[in-house]
Coordinates of C-alpha atoms in Angstrom, one line a residue:
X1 CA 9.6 -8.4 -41.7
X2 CA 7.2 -8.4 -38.9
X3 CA 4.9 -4.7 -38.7
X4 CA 3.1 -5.6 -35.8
X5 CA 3.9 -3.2 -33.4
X6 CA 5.2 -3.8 -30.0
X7 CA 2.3 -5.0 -27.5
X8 CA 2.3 -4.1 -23.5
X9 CA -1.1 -4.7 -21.1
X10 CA -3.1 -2.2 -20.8
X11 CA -2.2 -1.5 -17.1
X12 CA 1.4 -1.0 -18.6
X13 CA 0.1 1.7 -21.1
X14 CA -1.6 3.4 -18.2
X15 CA 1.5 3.6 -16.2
X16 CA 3.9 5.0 -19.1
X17 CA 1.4 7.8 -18.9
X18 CA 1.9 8.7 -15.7
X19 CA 5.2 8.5 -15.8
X20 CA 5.5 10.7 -18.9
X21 CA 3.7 13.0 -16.1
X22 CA 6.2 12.3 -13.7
X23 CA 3.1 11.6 -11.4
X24 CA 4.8 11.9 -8.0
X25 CA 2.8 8.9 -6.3
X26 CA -0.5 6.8 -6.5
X27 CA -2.7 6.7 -3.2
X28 CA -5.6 4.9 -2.6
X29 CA -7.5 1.6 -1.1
X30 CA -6.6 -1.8 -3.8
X31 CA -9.5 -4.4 -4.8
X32 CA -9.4 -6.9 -6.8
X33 CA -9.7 -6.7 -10.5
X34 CA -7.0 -3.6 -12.6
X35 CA -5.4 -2.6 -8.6
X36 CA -2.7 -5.1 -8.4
X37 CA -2.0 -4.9 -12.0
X38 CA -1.6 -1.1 -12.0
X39 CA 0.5 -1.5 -8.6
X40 CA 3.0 -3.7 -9.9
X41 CA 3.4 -1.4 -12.9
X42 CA 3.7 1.4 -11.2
X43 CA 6.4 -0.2 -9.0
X44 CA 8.0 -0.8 -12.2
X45 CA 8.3 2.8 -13.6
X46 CA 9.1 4.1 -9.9
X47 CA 6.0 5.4 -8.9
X48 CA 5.2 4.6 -5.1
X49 CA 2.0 3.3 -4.0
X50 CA 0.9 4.6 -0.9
X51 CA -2.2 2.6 0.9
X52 CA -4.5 4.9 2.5
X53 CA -7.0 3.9 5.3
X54 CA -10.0 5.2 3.4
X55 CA -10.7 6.3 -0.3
X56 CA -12.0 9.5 0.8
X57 CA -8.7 10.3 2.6
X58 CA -6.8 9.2 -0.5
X59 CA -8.3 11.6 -2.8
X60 CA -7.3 14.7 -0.3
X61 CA -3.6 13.4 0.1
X62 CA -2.8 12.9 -3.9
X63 CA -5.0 16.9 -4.2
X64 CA -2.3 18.3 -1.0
X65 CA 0.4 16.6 -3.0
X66 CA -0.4 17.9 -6.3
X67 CA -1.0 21.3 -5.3
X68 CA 2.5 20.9 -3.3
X69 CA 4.3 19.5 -6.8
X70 CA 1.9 21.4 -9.3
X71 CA 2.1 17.4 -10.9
X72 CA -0.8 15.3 -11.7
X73 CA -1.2 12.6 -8.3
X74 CA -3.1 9.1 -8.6
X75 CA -5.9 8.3 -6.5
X76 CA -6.3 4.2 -6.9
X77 CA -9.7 2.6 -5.7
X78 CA -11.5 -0.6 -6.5
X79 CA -15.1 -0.6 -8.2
X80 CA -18.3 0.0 -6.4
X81 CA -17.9 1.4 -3.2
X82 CA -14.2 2.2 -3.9
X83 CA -15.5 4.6 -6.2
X84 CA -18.5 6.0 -4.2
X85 CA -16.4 6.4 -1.3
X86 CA -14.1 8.7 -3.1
X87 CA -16.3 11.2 -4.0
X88 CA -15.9 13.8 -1.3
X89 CA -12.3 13.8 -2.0
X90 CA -12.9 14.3 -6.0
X91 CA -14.7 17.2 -4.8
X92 CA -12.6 18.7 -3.1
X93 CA -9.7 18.1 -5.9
X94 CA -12.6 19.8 -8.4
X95 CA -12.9 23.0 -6.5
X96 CA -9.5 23.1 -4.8
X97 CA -8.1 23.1 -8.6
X98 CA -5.7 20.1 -7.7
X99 CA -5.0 17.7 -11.1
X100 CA -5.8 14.0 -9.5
X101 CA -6.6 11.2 -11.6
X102 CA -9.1 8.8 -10.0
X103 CA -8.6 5.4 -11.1
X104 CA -10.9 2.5 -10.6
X105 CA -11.7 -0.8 -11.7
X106 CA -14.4 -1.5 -13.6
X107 CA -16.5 -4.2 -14.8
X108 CA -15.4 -6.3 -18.4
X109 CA -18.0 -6.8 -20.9
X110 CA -18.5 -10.5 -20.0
X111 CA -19.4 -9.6 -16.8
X112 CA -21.2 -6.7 -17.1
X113 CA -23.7 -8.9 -19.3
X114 CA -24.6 -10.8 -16.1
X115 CA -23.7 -8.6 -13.2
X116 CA -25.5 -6.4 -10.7
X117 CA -23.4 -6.3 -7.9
X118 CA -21.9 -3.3 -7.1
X119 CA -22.9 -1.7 -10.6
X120 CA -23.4 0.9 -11.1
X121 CA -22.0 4.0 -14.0
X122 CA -19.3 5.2 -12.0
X123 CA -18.4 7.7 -14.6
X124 CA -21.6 9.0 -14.7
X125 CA -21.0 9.5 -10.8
X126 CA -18.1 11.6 -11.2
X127 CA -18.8 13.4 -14.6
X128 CA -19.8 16.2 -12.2
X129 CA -16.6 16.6 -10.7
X130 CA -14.1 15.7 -13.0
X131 CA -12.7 17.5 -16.5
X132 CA -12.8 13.9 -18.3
X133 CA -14.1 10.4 -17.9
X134 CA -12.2 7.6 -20.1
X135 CA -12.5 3.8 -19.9
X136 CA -8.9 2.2 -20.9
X137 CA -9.9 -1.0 -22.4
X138 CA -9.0 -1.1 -26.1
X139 CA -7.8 2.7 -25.9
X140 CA -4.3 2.9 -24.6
X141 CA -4.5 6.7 -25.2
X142 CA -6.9 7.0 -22.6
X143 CA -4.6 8.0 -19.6
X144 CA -3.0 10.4 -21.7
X145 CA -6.0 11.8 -22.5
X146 CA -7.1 12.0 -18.7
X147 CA -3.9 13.2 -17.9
X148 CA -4.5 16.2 -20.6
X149 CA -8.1 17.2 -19.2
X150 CA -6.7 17.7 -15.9
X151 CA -4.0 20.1 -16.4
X152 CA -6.0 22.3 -18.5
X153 CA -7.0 25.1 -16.7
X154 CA -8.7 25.7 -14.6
X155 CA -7.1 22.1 -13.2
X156 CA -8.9 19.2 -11.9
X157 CA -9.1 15.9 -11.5
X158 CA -10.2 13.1 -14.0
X159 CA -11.7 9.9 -14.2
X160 CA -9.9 6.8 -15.4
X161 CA -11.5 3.5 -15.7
X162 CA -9.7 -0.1 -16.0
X163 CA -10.9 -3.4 -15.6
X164 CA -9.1 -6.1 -14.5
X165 CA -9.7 -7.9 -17.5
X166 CA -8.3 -4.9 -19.9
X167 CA -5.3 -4.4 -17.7
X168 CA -4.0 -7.8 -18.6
X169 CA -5.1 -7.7 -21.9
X170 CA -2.4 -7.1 -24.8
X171 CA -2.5 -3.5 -25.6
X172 CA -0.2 -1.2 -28.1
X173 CA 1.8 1.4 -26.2
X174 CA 0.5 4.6 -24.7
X175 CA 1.0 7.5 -27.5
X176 CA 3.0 9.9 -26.5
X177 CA 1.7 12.6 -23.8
X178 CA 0.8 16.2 -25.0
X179 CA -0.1 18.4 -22.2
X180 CA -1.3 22.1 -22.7
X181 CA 0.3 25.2 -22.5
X182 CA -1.0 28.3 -21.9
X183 CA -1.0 31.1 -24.4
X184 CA 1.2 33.9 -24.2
X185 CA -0.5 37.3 -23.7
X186 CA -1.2 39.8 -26.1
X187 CA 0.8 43.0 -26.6
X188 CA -2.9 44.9 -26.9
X189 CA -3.6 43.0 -23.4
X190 CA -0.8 44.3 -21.7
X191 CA -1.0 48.1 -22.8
X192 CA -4.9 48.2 -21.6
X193 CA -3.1 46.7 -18.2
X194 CA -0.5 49.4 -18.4
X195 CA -3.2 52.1 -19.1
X196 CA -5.0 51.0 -16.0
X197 CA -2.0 50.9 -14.1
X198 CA -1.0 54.3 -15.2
X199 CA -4.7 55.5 -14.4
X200 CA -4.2 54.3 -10.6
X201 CA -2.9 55.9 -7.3
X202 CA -3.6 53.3 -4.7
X203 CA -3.8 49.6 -6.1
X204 CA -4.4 46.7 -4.4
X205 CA -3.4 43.4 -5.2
X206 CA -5.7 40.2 -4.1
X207 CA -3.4 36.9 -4.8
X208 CA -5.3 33.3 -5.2
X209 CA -4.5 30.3 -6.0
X210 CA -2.9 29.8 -9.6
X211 CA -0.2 32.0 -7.9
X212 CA 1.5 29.5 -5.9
X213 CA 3.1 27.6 -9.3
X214 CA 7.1 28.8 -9.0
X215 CA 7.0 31.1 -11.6
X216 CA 3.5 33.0 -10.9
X217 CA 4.8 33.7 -7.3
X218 CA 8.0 35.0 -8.1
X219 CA 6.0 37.5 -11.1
X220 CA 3.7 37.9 -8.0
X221 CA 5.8 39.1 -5.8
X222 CA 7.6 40.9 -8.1
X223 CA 4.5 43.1 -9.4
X224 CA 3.5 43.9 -5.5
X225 CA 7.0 44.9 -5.0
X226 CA 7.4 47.2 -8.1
X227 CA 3.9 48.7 -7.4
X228 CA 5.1 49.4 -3.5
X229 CA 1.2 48.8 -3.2
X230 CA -0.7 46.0 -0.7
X231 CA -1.0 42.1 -1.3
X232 CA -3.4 40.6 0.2
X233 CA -3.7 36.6 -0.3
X234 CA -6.4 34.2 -0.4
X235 CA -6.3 31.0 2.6
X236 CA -5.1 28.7 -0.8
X237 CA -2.8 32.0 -1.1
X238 CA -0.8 31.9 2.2
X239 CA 2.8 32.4 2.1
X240 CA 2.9 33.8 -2.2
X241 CA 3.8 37.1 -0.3
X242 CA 4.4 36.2 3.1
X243 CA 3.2 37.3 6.2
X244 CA 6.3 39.1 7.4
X245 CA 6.7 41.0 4.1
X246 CA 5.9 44.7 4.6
X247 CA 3.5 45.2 1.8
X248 CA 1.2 42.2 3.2
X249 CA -2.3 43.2 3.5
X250 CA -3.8 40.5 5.3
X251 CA -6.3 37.6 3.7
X252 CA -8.8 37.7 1.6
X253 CA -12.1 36.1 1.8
X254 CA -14.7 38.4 0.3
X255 CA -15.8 39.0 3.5
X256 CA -16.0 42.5 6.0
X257 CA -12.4 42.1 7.6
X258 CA -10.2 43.5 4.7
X259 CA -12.9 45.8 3.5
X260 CA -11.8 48.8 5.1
X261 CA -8.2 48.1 3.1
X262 CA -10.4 47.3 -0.3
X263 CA -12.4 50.3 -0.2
X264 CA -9.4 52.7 -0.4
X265 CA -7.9 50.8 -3.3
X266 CA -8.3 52.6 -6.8
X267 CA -7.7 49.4 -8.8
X268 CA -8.2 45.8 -8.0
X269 CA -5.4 43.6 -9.1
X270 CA -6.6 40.0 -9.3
X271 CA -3.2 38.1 -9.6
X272 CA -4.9 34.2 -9.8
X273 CA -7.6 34.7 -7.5
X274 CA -10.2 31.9 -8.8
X275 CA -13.7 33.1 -7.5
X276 CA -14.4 29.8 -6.2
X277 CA -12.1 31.0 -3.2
X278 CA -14.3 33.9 -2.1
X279 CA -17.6 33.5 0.1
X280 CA -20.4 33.8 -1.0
X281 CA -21.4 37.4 -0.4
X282 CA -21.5 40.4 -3.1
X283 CA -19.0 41.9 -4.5
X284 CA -19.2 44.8 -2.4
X285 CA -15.8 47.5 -3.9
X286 CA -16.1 49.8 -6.3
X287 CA -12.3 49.9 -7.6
X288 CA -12.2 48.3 -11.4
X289 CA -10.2 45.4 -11.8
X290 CA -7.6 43.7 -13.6
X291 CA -7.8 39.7 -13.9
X292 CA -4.7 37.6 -14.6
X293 CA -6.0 34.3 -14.7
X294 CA -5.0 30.9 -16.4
X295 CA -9.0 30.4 -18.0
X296 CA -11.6 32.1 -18.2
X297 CA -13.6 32.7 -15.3
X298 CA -16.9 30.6 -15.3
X299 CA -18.2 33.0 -12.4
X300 CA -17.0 36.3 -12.3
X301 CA -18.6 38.1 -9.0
X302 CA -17.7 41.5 -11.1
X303 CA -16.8 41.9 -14.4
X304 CA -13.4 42.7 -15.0
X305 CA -12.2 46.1 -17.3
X306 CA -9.3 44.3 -18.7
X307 CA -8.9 40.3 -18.0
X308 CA -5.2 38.9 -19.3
X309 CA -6.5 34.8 -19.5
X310 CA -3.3 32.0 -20.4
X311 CA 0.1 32.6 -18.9
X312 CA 0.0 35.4 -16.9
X313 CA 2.9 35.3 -14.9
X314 CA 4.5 36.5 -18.4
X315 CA 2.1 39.8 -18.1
X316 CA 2.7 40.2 -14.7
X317 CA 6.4 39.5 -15.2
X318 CA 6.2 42.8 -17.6
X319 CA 3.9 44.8 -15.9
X320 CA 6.5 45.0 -12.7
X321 CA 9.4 45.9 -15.2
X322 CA 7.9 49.4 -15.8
X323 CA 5.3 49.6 -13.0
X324 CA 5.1 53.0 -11.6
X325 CA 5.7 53.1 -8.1
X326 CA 1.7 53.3 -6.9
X327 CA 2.8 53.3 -2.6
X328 CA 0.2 54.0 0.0
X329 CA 0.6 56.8 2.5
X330 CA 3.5 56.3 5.1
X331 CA 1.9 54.0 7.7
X332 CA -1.6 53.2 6.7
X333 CA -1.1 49.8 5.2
X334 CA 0.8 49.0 8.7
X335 CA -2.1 50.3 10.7
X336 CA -4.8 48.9 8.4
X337 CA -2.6 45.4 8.7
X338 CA -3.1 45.8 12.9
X339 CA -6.4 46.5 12.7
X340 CA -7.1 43.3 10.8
X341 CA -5.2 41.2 13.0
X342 CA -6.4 42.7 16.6
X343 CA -10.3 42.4 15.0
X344 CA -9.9 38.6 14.3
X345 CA -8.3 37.9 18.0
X346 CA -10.0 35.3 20.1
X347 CA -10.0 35.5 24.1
X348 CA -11.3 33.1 26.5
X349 CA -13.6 33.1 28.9
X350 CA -12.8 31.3 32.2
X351 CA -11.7 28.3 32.6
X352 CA -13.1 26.7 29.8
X353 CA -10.0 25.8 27.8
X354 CA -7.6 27.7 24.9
X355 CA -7.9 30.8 23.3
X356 CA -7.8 29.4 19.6
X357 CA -6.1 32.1 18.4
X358 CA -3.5 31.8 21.4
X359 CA -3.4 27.8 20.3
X360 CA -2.1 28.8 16.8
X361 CA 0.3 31.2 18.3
X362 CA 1.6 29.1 20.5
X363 CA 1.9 26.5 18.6
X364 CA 3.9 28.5 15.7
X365 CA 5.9 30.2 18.5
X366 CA 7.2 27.0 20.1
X367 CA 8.3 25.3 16.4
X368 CA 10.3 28.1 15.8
X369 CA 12.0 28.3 19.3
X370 CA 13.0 24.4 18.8
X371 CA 13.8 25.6 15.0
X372 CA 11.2 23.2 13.7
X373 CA 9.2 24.6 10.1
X374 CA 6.4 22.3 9.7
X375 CA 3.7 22.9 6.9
X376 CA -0.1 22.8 8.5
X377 CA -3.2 21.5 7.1
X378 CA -5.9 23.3 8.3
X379 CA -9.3 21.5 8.7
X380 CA -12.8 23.2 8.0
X381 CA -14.7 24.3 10.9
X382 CA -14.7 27.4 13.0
X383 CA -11.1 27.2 14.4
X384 CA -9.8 27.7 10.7
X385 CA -10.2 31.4 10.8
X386 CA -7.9 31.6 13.5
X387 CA -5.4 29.2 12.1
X388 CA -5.9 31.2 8.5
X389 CA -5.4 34.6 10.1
X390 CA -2.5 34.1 12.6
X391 CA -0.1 31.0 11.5
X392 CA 2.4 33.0 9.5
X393 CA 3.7 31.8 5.9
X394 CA 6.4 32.4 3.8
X395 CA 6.4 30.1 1.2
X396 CA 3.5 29.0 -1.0
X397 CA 1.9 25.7 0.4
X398 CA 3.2 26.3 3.7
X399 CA -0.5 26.6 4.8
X400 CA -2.8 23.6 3.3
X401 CA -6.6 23.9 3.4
X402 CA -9.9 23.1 1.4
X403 CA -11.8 26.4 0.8
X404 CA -13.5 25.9 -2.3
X405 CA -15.2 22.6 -1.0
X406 CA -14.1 23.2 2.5
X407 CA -14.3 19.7 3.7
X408 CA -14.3 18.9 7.0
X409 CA -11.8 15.8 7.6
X410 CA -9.2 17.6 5.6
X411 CA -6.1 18.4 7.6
X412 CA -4.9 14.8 9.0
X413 CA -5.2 13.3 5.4
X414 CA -3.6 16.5 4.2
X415 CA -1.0 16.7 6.3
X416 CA -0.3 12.9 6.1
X417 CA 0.7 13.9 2.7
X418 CA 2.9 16.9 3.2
X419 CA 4.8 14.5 5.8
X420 CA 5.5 11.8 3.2
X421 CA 6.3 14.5 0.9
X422 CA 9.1 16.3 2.7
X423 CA 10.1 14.2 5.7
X424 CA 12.7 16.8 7.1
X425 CA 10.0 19.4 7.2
X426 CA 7.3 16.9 8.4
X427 CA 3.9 18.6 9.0
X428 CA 0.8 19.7 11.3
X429 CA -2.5 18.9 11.3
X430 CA -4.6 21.6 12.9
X431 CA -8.0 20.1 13.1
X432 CA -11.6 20.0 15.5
X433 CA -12.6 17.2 16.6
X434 CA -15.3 17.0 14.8
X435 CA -13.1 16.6 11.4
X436 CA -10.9 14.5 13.1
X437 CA -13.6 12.1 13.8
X438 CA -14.5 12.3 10.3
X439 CA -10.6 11.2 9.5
X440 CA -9.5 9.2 12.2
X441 CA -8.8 5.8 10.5
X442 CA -6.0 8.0 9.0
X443 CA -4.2 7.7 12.3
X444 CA -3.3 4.5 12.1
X445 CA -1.7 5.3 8.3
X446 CA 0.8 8.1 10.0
X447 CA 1.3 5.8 12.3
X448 CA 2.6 2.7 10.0
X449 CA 4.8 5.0 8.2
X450 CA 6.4 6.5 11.1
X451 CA 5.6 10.2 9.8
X452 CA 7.0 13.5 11.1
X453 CA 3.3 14.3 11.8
X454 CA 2.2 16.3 14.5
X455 CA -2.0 16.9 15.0
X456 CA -3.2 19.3 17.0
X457 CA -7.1 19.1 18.2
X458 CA -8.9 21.5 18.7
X459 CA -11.4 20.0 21.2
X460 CA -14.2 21.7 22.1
X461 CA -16.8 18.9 22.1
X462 CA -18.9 20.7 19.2
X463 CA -19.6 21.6 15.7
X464 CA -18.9 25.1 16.9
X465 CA -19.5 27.0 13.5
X466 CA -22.9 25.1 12.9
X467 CA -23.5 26.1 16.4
X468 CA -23.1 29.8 15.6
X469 CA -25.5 29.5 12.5
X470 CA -28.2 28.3 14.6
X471 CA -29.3 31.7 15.9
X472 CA -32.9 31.1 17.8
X473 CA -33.6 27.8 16.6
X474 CA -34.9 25.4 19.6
X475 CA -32.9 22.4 18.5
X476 CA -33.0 18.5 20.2
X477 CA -30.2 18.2 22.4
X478 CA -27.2 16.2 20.9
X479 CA -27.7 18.4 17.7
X480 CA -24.9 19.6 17.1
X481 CA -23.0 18.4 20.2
X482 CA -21.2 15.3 21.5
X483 CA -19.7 13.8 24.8
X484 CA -15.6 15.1 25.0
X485 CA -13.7 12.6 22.8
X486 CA -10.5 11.6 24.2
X487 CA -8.1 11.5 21.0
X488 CA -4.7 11.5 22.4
X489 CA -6.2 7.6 24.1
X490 CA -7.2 7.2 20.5
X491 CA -3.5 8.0 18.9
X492 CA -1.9 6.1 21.7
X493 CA -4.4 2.8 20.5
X494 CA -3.1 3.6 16.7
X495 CA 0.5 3.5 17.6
X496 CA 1.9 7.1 18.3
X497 CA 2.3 9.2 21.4
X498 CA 0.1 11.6 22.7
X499 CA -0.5 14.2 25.3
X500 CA -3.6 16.4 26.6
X501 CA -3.1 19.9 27.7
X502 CA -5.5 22.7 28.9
X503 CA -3.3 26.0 28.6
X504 CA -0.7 27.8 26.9
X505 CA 2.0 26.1 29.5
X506 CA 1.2 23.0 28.7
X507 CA 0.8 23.0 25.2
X508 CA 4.3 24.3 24.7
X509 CA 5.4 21.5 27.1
X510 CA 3.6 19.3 25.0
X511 CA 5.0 20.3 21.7
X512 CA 8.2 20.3 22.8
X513 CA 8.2 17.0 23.8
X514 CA 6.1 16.2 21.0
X515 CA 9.0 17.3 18.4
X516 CA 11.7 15.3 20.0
X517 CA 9.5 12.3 19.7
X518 CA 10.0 10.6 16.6
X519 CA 6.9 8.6 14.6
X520 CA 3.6 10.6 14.6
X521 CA 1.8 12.1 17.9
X522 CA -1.2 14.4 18.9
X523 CA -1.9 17.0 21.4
X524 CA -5.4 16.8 22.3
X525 CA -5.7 20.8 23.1
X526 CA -9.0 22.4 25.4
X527 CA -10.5 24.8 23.5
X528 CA -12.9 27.3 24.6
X529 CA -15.3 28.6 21.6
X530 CA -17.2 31.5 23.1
X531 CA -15.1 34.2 21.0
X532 CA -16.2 32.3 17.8
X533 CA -19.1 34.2 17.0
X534 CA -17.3 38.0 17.5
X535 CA -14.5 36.4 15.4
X536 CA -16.9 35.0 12.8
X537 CA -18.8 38.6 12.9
X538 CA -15.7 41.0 12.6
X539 CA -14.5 38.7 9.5
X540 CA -17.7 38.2 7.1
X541 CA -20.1 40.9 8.9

């Protein structure tokens, strides 16, 4: 009788991991070394392989994709610069709460003893930004292990290391994968929540993140509903309760715009709102607050008088079965909503380009006439108030964005994903310039897959919010400004189709064109920033 137990490679046991996850897709940039290996075994357990154009972009596609399929997404690099080049998108999957897992090659022990080139600890590198760092050779538990740290809350991603030599290697199978699950809360919990409740006469519910998981919108939802009392959402938030429902409040940033709402409200109802969503300004309402959250908060901007911390759908689930009915006055969340909405407006001035709030409009207007539903991915920059504000949402993840890093070059890698993700739905990208610069290699991706990708540029030649925060400083020219770019030549040279328009007119020309046209394409879109700094003003004060 033989007891030796079964052996695979140790690019096989990483792979049976993942697809114990049901890991939805690897993307990334191969090298040499563990890539190819894990490639080929990924192909074998049915899990695509998606080549990127740049790592950094590959990290912010498998984050979009995991918040969109609340599964754990690969991010594939080589060693070296692979690594160092992902960074920015680790980041972001860190503080955007997404569960990645970053693999890279490494170096073997025979050739560590004698190399320098491109050395370097790479975990070391990303120990700030990931929940776990594991090397895989000799340890074919280590991707399950990864794979764990990343979907504890609050989620994340991880750091998985393989060298080329340890993914060819004979290696026992991958044990099998154990992944938390949150604890159920207490029945002493729920009561203090019902006391509070009881106690109140005009809550307020602010919705964030953790809420868009299936489950957590529909308890949610359900909990705003029961209460008859506002929802407002963070920009991670959009679409929980959506912008068309009657009890929607408007967004939440921590900023001036939604105060006047806030300050009325009795009792704060935090229903997944991580902190790392809100700007960083003081807490500035009085109302105690209730915190349903998945972890406990490392930052809390005020301390809560009754936090449920695990599975709090379940609380919020039973808190709506017996909720009083808490409504607000006949009419004043409606006129409180309005007042939002016509304080975050943007005009133009002359002839100087688009409105950018009449660009989102617009744009949203025109889908909807040709029956189009596109998700957006909103880059960072000034133009994403606009986009936050007045795209409306109905479903959670119909609006992607990076707020807790909020990364410029976001939205074209974000929305590459969300097109490869749902191909009927395809996506938008509504980006500056100046983060489409930062992303523009990802063209030519879209491109090569033929996406249902649609990227609207804001162009207004500047880094208009930087612009805004320079008050009376006497800066060199070219600071913070650059010659017009013209992107939709750029597309065209990438392979897709591409127009430039000036005015409302022609961007619904443009985009209806643009969705009959299949492959990718990009309006380059005018923009005139002058109403940035009111807009900025009315929403942080």
């Amino acid at each position: 009788m033989n007891d030796q137990p079964h052996l695979t490679t140790g690019a096989d046991a990483v792979v049976q991991s993942f697809a114990e996850a049901q890991m939805p897709a690897i993307f990334g940039v191969p090298g040499g070394g563990s890539s190819l290996d894990l490639i080929a075994s990924a192909k074998a357990a049915g899990i695509p392989f998606v080549l990127s154009r740049t790592e950094n972009g590959a990290g912010i596609m498998a984050a979009a994709l995991a918040e969109m399929t609340h599964k754990p997404v690969g991010v594939l690099v080589t060693r070296g610069p692979g690594v160092s080049n992902a960074a920015n998108g680790i980041a972001n999957a860190d503080l955007e709460r997404a569960p990645i897992i970053l693999i890279a090659d490494g170096f073997g022990a025979r050739e560590a003893a004698i190399a320098t080139h491109q050395l370097f600890d790479q975990a070391a590198m990303m120990a700030p930004v990931t929940r776990a760092q594991r090397r895989a050779a000799g340890h074919p538990g280590a991707a399950a292990e990864a794979l764990a740290a990343a979907m504890t809350a609050p989620r994340g991603p991880a750091y998985l290391e393989l060298a080329g030599d340890a993914a060819r290697a004979p290696t026992p199978p991958a044990p099998a994968l154990r992944l938390p699950v949150l604890a159920a809360p207490s029945d002493s919990d729920l009561a203090a929540a019902r006391r509070m409740i009881a106690a109140a006469k005009r809550p307020a519910v602010i919705i964030g993140l953790e809420a868009t998981e299936p489950a957590r919108c529909a308890a949610t939802r359900r909990l705003v509903e029961a209460l008859g009392c506002p929802g407002l959402v963070t920009y991670k938030a959009k679409g929980v309760l959506p912008d068309s429902h009657p009890l929607f409040g408007g967004v939440f940033t921590g900023g001036e715009a939604e105060a006047p709402l806030l300050h009325e409200a009795d009792l704060i109802i935090l229903a997944g709102a991580d902190p790392v969503e809100f700007i960083p300004q003081p807490w500035r309402f009085e109302a105690p607050i209730l915190d349903l959250a998945t972890a406990v908060r490392a930052l809390e901007y005020r301390k809560p008088a009754v936090a449920i911390v695990g599975a709090w759908e379940v609380a919020a689930a039973a808190l709506a079965e017996d909720a009083p009915r808490r409504a607000w006055p006949d009419g004043r969340l409606a006129a409180l909503r309005e007042a939002w909405l016509a304080g975050l407006a943007n005009t133009a001035s002359g002839n100087r380009g688009m409105a950018p709030s009449e660009l989102v409009r617009v744009t949203q207007a025109t889908c909807r006439k040709l029956g189009a539903d596109p998700r957006v991915a909103v880059d960072a920059g000034a133009h994403m108030f606009p986009c936050t504000t007045f795209w409306q949402a109905e479903r959670p993840c119909d609006l992607l964005i990076s707020n807790g890093l909020a990364s410029m070059g976001y939205a074209l890698p974000a929305a590459i994903a969300a097109a490869w993700h749902d191909p009927a739905r395809g996506a938008i990208a509504l980006t500056g310039d100046g983060g489409l610069l930062m992303a523009v290699g990802e063209l030519a991706m879209a491109a090569t897959l033929g996406l249902n990708l649609t990227v609207v540029v804001f162009n207004d030649a500047t880094l208009s919010l930087i612009d805004i925060k320079k008050g009376e400083r006497d800066l060199p020219e070219g600071t913070l400004e650059w010659p017009e770019v013209d992107f939709a030549q750029v597309m065209r040279g990438m392979g897709g189709s591409a127009w430039r328009v000036n005015d409302a007119a022609g961007l619904e020309a443009a985009l209806t064109e643009a969705l009959a046209t299949k492959g990718p394409r990009l309006i380059d879109v005018r923009t005139d920033p002058s109403s940035y700094p009111a807009q900025i003003k009315a929403l942080r004060g």
